[in-house]
mmCIF file of C-alpha atoms in Angstrom:
data_model
loop_
_atom_site.group_PDB
_atom_site.id
_atom_site.type_symbol
_atom_site.label_atom_id
_atom_site.label_comp_id
_atom_site.label_asym_id
_atom_site.label_seq_id
_atom_site.Cartn_x
_atom_site.Cartn_y
_atom_site.Cartn_z
ATOM 1 C CA MET V 24 -3.180 -15.662 -13.050
ATOM 2 C CA PHE V 25 -4.242 -12.604 -14.370
ATOM 3 C CA VAL V 26 -3.975 -10.588 -11.504
ATOM 4 C CA LEU V 27 -0.838 -11.596 -10.956
ATOM 5 C CA VAL V 28 0.577 -10.637 -14.380
ATOM 6 C CA ALA V 29 -1.503 -7.114 -13.546
ATOM 7 C CA ALA V 30 0.149 -6.467 -9.923
ATOM 8 C CA LEU V 31 3.663 -6.926 -11.526
ATOM 9 C CA LEU V 32 2.791 -4.370 -14.289
ATOM 10 C CA LEU V 33 1.501 -1.965 -11.883
ATOM 11 C CA LEU V 34 4.699 -2.569 -9.452
ATOM 12 C CA GLY V 35 7.219 -1.955 -12.648
ATOM 13 C CA ILE V 36 5.100 1.487 -13.745
ATOM 14 C CA LEU V 37 5.403 2.446 -9.854
ATOM 15 C CA LEU V 38 8.945 1.375 -9.149
ATOM 16 C CA GLY V 39 9.732 3.259 -12.657
ATOM 17 C CA ALA V 40 8.194 6.673 -11.422
ATOM 18 C CA VAL V 41 9.773 6.489 -8.313
ATOM 19 C CA ALA V 42 13.466 6.092 -10.043
ATOM 20 C CA HIS V 43 12.572 9.796 -11.520
ATOM 21 C CA VAL V 44 11.117 11.050 -8.266
ATOM 22 C CA PRO V 45 13.905 12.895 -5.566
ATOM 23 C CA LEU V 46 14.709 10.686 -2.184
ATOM 24 C CA PRO V 47 12.578 12.717 0.137
ATOM 25 C CA LEU V 48 9.416 13.141 -1.778
ATOM 26 C CA SER V 49 9.573 8.818 -2.218
ATOM 27 C CA LEU V 50 10.309 8.683 1.241
ATOM 28 C CA ALA V 51 7.382 10.787 2.332
ATOM 29 C CA ALA V 52 5.132 8.828 0.471
ATOM 30 C CA ALA V 53 6.161 5.874 1.575
ATOM 31 C CA ALA V 54 5.545 7.302 4.883
ATOM 32 C CA VAL V 55 1.880 8.303 3.835
ATOM 33 C CA ILE V 56 1.027 4.913 2.707
ATOM 34 C CA GLY V 57 2.631 3.182 5.509
ATOM 35 C CA CYS V 58 0.616 5.110 8.050
ATOM 36 C CA TRP V 59 -2.700 4.724 5.692
ATOM 37 C CA LEU V 60 -1.792 0.840 5.832
ATOM 38 C CA LEU V 61 -1.599 0.588 9.540
ATOM 39 C CA ILE V 62 -5.068 2.472 10.169
ATOM 40 C CA PHE V 63 -6.515 0.080 7.819
ATOM 41 C CA VAL V 64 -4.925 -2.778 9.993
ATOM 42 C CA VAL V 65 -5.826 -1.543 13.313
ATOM 43 C CA ARG V 66 -9.757 -0.401 11.858
ATOM 44 C CA GLU V 67 -9.779 -4.080 10.651
ATOM 45 C CA ARG V 68 -8.750 -5.759 13.776
ATOM 46 C CA ALA V 69 -11.358 -3.430 15.649
ATOM 47 C CA SER V 70 -13.684 -4.473 13.506
ATOM 48 C CA ARG V 71 -13.761 -7.949 13.747
ATOM 49 C CA ARG V 72 -13.340 -7.729 17.530
ATOM 50 C CA LEU V 73 -16.716 -6.352 17.679
ATOM 51 C CA ARG V 74 -18.351 -9.387 15.337
#
């Protein structure tokens, strides 16, 4: 339960920060995070195939 509350608090802080950033900058940050997550998924699937 504590982890859920901490995650919601962090999400609220990040959304509050994004509201003050220009749209192109927030879209660029979202693209970078999306690419990072995509690379993470590909690496995890590749490592599971090798096991």
